[in-house]
Structure formats: C-alpha cells, structure tokens
PDB file of N, CA, C and O and ligand atoms in Angstrom:
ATOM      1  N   UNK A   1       4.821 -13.613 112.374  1.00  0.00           N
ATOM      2  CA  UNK A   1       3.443 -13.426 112.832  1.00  0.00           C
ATOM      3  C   UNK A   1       2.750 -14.783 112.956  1.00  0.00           C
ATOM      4  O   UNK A   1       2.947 -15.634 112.089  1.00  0.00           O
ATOM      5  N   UNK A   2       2.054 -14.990 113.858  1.00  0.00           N
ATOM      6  CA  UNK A   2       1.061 -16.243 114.481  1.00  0.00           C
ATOM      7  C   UNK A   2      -0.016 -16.394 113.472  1.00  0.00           C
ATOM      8  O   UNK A   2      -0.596 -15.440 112.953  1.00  0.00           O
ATOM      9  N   UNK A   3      -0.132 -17.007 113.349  1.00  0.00           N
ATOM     10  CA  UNK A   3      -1.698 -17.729 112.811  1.00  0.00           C
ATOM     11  C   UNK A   3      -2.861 -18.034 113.675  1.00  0.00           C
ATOM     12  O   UNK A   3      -3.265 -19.173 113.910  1.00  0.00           O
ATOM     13  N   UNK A   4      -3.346 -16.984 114.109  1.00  0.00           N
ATOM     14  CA  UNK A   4      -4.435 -17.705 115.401  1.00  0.00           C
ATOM     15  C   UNK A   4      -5.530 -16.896 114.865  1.00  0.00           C
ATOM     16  O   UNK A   4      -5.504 -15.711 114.532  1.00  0.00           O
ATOM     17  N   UNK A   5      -6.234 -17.505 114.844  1.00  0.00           N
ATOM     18  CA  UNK A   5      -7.899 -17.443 114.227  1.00  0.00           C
ATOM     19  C   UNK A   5      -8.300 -16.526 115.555  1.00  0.00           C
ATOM     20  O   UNK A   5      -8.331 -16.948 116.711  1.00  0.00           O
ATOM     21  N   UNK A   6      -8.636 -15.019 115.068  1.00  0.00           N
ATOM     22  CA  UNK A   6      -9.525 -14.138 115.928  1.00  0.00           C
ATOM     23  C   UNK A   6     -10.859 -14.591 116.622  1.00  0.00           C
ATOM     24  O   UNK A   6     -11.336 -14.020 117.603  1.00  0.00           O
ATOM     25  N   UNK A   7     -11.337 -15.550 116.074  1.00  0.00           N
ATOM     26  CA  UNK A   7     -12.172 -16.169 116.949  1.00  0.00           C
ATOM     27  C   UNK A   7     -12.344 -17.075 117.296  1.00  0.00           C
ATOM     28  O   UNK A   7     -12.870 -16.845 118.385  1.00  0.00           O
ATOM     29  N   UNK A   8     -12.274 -18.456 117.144  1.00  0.00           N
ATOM     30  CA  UNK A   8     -11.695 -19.169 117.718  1.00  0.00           C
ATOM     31  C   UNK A   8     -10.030 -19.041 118.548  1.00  0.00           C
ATOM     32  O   UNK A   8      -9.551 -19.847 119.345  1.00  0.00           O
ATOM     33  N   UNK A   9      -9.688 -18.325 118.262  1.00  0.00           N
ATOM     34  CA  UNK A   9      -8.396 -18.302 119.341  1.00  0.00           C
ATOM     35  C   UNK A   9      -7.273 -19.748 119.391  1.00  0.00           C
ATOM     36  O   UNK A   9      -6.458 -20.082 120.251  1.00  0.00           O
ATOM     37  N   UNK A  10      -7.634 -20.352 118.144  1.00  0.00           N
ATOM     38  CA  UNK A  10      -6.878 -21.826 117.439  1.00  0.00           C
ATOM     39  C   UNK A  10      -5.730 -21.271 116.881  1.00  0.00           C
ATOM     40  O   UNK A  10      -5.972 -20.162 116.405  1.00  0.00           O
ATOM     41  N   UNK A  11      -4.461 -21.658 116.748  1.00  0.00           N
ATOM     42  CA  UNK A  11      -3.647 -21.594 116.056  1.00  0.00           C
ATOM     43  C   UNK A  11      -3.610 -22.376 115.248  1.00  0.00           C
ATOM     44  O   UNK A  11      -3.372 -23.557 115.503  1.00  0.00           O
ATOM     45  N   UNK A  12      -3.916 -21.764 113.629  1.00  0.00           N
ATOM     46  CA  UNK A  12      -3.576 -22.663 112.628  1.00  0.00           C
ATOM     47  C   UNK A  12      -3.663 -22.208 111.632  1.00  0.00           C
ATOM     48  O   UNK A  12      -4.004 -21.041 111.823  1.00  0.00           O
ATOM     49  N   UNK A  13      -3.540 -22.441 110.345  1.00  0.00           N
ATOM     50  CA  UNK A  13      -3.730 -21.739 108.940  1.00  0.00           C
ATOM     51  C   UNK A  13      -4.904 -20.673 109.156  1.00  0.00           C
ATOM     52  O   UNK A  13      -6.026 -20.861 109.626  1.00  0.00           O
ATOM     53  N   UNK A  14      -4.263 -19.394 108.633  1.00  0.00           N
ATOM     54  CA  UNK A  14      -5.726 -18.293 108.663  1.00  0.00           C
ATOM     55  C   UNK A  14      -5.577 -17.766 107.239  1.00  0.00           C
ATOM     56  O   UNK A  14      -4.764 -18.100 106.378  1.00  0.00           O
ATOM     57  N   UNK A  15      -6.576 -16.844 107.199  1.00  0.00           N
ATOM     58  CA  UNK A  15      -6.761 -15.713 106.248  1.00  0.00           C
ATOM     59  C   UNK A  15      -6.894 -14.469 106.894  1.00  0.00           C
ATOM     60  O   UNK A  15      -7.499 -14.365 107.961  1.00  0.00           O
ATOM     61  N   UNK A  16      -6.196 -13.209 106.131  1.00  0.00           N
ATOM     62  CA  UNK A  16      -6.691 -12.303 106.682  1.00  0.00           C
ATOM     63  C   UNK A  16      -7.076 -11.408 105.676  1.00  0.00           C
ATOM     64  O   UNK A  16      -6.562 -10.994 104.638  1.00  0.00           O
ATOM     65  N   UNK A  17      -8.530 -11.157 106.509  1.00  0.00           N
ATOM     66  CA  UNK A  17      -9.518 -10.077 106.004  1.00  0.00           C
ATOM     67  C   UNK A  17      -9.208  -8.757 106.431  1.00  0.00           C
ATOM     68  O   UNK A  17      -9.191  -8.666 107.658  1.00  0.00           O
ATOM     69  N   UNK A  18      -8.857  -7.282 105.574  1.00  0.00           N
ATOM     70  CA  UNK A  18      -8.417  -6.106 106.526  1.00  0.00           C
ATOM     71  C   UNK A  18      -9.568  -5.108 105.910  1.00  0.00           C
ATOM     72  O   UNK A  18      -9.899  -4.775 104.772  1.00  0.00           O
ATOM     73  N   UNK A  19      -9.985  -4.818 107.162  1.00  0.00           N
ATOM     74  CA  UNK A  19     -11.621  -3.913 106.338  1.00  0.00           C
ATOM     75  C   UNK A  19     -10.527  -2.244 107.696  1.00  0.00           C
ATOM     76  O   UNK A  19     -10.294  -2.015 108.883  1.00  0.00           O
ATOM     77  N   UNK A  20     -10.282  -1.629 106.284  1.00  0.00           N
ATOM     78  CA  UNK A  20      -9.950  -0.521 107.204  1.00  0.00           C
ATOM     79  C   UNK A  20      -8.275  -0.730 107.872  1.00  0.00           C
ATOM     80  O   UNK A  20      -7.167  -1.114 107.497  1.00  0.00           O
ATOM     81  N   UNK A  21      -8.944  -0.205 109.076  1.00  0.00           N
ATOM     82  CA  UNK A  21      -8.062  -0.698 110.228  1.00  0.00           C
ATOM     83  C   UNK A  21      -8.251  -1.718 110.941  1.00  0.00           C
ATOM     84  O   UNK A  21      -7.330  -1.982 111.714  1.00  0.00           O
ATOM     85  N   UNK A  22      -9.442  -2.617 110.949  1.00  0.00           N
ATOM     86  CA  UNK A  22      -9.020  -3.890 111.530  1.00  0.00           C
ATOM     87  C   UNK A  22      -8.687  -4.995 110.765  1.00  0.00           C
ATOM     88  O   UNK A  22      -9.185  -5.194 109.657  1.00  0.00           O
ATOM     89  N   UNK A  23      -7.943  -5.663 111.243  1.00  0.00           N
ATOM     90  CA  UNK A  23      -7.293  -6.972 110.614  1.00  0.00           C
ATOM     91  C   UNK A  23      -7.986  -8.096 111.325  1.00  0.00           C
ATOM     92  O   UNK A  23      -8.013  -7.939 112.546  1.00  0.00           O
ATOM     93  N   UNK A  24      -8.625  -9.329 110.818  1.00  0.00           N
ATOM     94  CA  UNK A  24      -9.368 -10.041 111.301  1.00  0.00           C
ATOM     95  C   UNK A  24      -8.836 -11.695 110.808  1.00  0.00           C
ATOM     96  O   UNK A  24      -9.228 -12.220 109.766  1.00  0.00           O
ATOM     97  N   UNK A  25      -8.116 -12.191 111.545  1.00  0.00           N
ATOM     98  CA  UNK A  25      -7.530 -13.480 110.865  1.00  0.00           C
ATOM     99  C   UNK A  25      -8.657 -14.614 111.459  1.00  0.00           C
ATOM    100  O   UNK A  25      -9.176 -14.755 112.566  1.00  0.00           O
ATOM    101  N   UNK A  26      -8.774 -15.360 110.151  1.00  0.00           N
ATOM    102  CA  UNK A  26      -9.889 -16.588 109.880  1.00  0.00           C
ATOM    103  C   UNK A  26      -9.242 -18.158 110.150  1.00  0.00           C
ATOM    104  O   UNK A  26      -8.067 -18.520 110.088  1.00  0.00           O
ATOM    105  N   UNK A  27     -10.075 -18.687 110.366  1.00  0.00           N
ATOM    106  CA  UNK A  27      -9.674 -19.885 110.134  1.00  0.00           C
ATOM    107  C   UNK A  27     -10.668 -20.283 109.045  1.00  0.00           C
ATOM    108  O   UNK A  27     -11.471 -19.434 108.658  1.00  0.00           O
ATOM    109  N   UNK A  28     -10.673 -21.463 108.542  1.00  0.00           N
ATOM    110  CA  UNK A  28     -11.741 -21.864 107.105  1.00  0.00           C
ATOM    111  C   UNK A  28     -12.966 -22.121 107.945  1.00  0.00           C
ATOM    112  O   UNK A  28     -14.045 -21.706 107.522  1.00  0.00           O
ATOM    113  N   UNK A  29     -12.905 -22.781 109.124  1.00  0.00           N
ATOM    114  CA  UNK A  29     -14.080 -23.036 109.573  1.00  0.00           C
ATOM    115  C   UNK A  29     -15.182 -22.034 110.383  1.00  0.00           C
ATOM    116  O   UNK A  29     -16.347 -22.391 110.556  1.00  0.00           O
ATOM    117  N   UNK A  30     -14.731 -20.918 110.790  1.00  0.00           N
ATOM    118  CA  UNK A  30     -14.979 -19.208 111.250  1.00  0.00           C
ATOM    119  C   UNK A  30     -15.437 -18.301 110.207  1.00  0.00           C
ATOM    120  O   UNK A  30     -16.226 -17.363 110.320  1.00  0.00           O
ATOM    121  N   UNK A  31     -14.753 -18.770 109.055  1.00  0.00           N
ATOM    122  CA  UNK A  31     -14.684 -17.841 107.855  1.00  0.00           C
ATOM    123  C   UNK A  31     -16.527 -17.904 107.188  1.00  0.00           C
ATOM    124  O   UNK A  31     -17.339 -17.061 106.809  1.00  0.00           O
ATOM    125  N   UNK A  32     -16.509 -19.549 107.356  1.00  0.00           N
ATOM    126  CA  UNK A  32     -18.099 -19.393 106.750  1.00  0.00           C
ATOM    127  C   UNK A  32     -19.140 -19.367 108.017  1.00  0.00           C
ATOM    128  O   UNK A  32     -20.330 -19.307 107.710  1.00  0.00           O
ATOM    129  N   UNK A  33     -18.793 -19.408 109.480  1.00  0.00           N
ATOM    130  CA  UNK A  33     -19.775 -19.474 110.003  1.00  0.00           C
ATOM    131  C   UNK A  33     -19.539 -17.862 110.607  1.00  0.00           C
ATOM    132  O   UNK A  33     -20.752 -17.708 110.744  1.00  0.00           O
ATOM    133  N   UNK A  34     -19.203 -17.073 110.888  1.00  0.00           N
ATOM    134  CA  UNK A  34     -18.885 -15.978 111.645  1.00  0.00           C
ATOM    135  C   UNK A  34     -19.201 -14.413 109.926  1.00  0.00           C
ATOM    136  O   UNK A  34     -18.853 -14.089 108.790  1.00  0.00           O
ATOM    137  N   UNK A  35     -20.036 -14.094 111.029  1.00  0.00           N
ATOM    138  CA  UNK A  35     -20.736 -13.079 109.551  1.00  0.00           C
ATOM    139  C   UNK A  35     -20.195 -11.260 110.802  1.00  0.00           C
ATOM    140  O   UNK A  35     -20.128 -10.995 112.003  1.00  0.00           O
ATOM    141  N   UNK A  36     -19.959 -10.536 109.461  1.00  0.00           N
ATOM    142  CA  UNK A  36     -19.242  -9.163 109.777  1.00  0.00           C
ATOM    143  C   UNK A  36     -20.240  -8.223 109.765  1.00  0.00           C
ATOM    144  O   UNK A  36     -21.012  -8.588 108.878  1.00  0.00           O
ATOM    145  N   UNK A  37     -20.738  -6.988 110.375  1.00  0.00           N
ATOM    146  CA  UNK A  37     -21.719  -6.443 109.854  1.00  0.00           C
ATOM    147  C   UNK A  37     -21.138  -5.033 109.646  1.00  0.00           C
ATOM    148  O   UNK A  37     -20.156  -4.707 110.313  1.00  0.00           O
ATOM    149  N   UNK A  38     -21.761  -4.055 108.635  1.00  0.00           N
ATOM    150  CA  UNK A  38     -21.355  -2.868 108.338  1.00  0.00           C
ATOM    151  C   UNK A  38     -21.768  -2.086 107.595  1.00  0.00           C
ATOM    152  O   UNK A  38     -22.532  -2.503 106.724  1.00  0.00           O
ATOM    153  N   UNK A  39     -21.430  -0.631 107.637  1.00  0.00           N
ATOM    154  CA  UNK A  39     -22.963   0.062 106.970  1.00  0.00           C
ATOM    155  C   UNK A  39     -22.059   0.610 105.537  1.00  0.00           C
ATOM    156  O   UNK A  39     -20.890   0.914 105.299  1.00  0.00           O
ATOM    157  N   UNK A  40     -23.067   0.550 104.939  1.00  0.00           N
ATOM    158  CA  UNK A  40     -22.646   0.854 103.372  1.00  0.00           C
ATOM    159  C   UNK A  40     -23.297   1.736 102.516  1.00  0.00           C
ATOM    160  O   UNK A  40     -24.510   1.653 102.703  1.00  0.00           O
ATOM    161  N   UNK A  41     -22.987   2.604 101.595  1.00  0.00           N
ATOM    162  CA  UNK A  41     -23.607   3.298 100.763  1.00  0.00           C
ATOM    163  C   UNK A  41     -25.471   3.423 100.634  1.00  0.00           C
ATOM    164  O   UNK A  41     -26.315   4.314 100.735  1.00  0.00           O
ATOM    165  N   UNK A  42     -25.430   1.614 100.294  1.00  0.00           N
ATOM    166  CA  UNK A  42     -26.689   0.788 100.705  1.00  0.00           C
ATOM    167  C   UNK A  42     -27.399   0.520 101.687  1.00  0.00           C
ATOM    168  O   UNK A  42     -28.502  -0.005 101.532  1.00  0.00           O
ATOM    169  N   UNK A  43     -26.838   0.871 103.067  1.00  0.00           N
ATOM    170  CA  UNK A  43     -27.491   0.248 104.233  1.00  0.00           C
ATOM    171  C   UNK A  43     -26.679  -0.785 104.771  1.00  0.00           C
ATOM    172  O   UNK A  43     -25.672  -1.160 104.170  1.00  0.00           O
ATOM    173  N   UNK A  44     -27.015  -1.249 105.796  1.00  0.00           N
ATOM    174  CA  UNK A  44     -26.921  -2.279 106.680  1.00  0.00           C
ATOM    175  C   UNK A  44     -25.960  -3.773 105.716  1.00  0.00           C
ATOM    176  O   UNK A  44     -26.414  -4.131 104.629  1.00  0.00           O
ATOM    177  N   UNK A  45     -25.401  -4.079 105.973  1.00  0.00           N
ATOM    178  CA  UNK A  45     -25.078  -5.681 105.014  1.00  0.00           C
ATOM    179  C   UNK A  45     -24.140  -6.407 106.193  1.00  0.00           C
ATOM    180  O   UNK A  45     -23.248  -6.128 106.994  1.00  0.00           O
ATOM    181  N   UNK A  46     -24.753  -7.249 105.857  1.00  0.00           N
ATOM    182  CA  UNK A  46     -24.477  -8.391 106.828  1.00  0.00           C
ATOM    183  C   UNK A  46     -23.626  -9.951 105.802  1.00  0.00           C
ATOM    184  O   UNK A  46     -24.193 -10.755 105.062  1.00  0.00           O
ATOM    185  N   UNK A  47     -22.181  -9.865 106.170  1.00  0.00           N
ATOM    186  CA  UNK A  47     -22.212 -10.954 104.827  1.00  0.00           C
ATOM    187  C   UNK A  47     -21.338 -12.075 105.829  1.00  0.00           C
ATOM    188  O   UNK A  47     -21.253 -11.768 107.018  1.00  0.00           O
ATOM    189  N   UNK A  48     -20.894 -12.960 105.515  1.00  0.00           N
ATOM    190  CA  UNK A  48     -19.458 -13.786 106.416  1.00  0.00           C
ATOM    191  C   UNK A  48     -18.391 -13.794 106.048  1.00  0.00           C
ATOM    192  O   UNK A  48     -17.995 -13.689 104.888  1.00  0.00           O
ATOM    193  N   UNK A  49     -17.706 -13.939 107.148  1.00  0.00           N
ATOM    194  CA  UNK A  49     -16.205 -13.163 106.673  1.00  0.00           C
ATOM    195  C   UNK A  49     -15.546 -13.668 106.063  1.00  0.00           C
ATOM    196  O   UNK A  49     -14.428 -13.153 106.042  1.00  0.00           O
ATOM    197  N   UNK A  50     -15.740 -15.054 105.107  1.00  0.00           N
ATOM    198  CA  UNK A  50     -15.317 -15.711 103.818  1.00  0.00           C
ATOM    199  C   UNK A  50     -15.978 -14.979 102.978  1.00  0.00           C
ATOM    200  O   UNK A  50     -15.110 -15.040 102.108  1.00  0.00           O
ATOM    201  N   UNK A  51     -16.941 -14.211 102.409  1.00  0.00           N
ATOM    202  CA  UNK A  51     -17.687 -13.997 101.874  1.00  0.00           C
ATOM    203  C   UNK A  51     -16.719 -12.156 101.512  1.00  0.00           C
ATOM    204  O   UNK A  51     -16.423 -11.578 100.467  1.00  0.00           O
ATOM    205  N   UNK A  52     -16.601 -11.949 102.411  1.00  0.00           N
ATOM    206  CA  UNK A  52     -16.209  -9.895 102.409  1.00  0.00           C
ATOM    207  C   UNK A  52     -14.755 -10.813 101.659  1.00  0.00           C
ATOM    208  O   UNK A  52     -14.654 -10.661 100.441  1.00  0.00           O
ATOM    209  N   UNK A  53     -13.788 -11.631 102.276  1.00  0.00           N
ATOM    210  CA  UNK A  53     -12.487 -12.080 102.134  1.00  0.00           C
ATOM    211  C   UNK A  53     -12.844 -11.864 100.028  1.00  0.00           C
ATOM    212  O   UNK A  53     -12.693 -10.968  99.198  1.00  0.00           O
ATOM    213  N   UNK A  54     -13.261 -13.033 100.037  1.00  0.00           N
ATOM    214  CA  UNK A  54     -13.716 -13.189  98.157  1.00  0.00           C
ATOM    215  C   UNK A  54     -13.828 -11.539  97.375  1.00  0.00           C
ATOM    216  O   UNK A  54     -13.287 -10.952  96.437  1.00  0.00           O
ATOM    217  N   UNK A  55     -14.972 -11.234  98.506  1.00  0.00           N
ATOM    218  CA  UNK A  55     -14.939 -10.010  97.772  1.00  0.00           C
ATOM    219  C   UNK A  55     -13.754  -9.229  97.361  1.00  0.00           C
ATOM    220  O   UNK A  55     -13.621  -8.821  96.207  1.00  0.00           O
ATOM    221  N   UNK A  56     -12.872  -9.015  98.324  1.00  0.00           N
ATOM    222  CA  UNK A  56     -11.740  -8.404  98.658  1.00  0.00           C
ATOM    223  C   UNK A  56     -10.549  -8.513  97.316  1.00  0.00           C
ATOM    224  O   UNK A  56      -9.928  -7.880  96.462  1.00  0.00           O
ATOM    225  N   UNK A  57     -10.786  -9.710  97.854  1.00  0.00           N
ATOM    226  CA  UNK A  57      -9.861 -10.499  96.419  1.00  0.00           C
ATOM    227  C   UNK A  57     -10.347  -9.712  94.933  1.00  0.00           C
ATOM    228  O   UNK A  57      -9.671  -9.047  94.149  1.00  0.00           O
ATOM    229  N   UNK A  58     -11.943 -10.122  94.903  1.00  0.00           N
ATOM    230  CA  UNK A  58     -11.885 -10.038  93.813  1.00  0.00           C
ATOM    231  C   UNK A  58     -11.740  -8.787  93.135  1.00  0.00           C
ATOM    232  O   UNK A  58     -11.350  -8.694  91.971  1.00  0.00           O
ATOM    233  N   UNK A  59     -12.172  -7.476  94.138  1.00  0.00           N
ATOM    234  CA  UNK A  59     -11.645  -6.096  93.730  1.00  0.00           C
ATOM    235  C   UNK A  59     -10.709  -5.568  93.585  1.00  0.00           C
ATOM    236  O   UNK A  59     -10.557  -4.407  93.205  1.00  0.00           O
ATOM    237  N   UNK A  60      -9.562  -6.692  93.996  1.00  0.00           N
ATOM    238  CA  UNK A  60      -7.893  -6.761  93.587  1.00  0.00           C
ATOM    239  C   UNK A  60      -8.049  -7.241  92.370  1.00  0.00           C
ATOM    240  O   UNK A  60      -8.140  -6.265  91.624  1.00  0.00           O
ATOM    241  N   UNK A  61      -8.091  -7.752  92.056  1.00  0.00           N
ATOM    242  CA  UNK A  61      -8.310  -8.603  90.278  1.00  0.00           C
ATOM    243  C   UNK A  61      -8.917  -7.646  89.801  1.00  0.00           C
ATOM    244  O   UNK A  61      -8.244  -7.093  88.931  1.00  0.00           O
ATOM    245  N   UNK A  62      -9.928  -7.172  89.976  1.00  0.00           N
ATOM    246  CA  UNK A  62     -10.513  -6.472  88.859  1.00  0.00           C
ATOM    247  C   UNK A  62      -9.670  -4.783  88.966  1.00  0.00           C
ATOM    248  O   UNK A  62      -9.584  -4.184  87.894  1.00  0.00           O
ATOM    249  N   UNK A  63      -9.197  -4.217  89.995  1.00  0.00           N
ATOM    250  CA  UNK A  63      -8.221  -3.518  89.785  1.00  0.00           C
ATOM    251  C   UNK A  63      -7.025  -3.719  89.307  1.00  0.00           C
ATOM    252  O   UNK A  63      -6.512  -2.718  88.806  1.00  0.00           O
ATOM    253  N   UNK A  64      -6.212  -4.983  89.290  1.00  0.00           N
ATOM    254  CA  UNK A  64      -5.157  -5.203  88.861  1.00  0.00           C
ATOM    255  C   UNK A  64      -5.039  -5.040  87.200  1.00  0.00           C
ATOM    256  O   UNK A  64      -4.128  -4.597  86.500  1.00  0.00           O
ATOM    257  N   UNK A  65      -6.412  -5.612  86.859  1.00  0.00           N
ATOM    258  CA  UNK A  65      -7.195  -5.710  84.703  1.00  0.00           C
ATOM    259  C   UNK A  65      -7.445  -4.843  84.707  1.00  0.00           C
ATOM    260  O   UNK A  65      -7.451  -4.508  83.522  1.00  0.00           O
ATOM    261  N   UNK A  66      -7.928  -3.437  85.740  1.00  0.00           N
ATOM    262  CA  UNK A  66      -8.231  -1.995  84.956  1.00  0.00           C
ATOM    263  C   UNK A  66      -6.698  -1.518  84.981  1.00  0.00           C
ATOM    264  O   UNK A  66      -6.436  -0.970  83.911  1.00  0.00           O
ATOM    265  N   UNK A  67      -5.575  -1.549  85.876  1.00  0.00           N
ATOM    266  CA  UNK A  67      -4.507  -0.870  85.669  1.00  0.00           C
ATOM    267  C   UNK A  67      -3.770  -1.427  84.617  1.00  0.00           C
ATOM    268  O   UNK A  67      -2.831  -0.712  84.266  1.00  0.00           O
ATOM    269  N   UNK A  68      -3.960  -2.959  83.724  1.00  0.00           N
ATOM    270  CA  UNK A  68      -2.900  -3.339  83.022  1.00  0.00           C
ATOM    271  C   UNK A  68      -3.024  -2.513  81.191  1.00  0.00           C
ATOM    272  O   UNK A  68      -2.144  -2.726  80.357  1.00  0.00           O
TER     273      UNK A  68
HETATM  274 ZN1   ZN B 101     -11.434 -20.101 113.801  1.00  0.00          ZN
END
C-alpha cells in the first residue's frame, strides 16, 4: 500500500485515521492543518485530523488497560 496523503495527494510518510468506513491517510503537515467534522452524541465537533488520530490512539490504550 502507497503512502499518499489524501489531501495533499504527496507521497510520503502518512498516518491513518479510520473513522468508520473511511480511511483517511495524513501527512504530518495536513494532519494539523486539515480539521474533520462530525456529529456526535454532543453535537457538531469540529477537531483536526491529528487531533481525532490521538484520540483514536488513545481509546486503544485505555481499552487495551481495561482488558488487561
Ligand atoms: Zn498532506
């Protein structure tokens, strides 16, 4: 699989963010300027897609310490 940043359209080191069914590969520099929007329990949230990525992570960690 390629490394090409979904928005910029650069090939190079990404991350990928998977909300659902879409898969959204980052580059570092996209990641903090390019913001995702989506509706939530809460309403409206608007965050950047480094920002949902962290999150992501970190609800792996904290699921990984509730299953151990
Ligand atoms: Zn990019």
């Amino acid at each position: 699989m390629k490394d090409r940043c979904t928005f910029c359209t650069i090939v190079k080191p990404t991350n990928t963010l998977i909300l659902g069914t879409t898969w959204l590969s980052f580059c570092e520099r996209c990641g903090d300027k390019e913001t995702f929007e989506r509706m939530t329990d809460v309403g409206l949230e608007i965050k950047s897609i480094r920002e949902l990525f962290d999150d992501a992570a970190q609800a792996r960690i904290n699921k990984e310490r509730a299953g151990s």
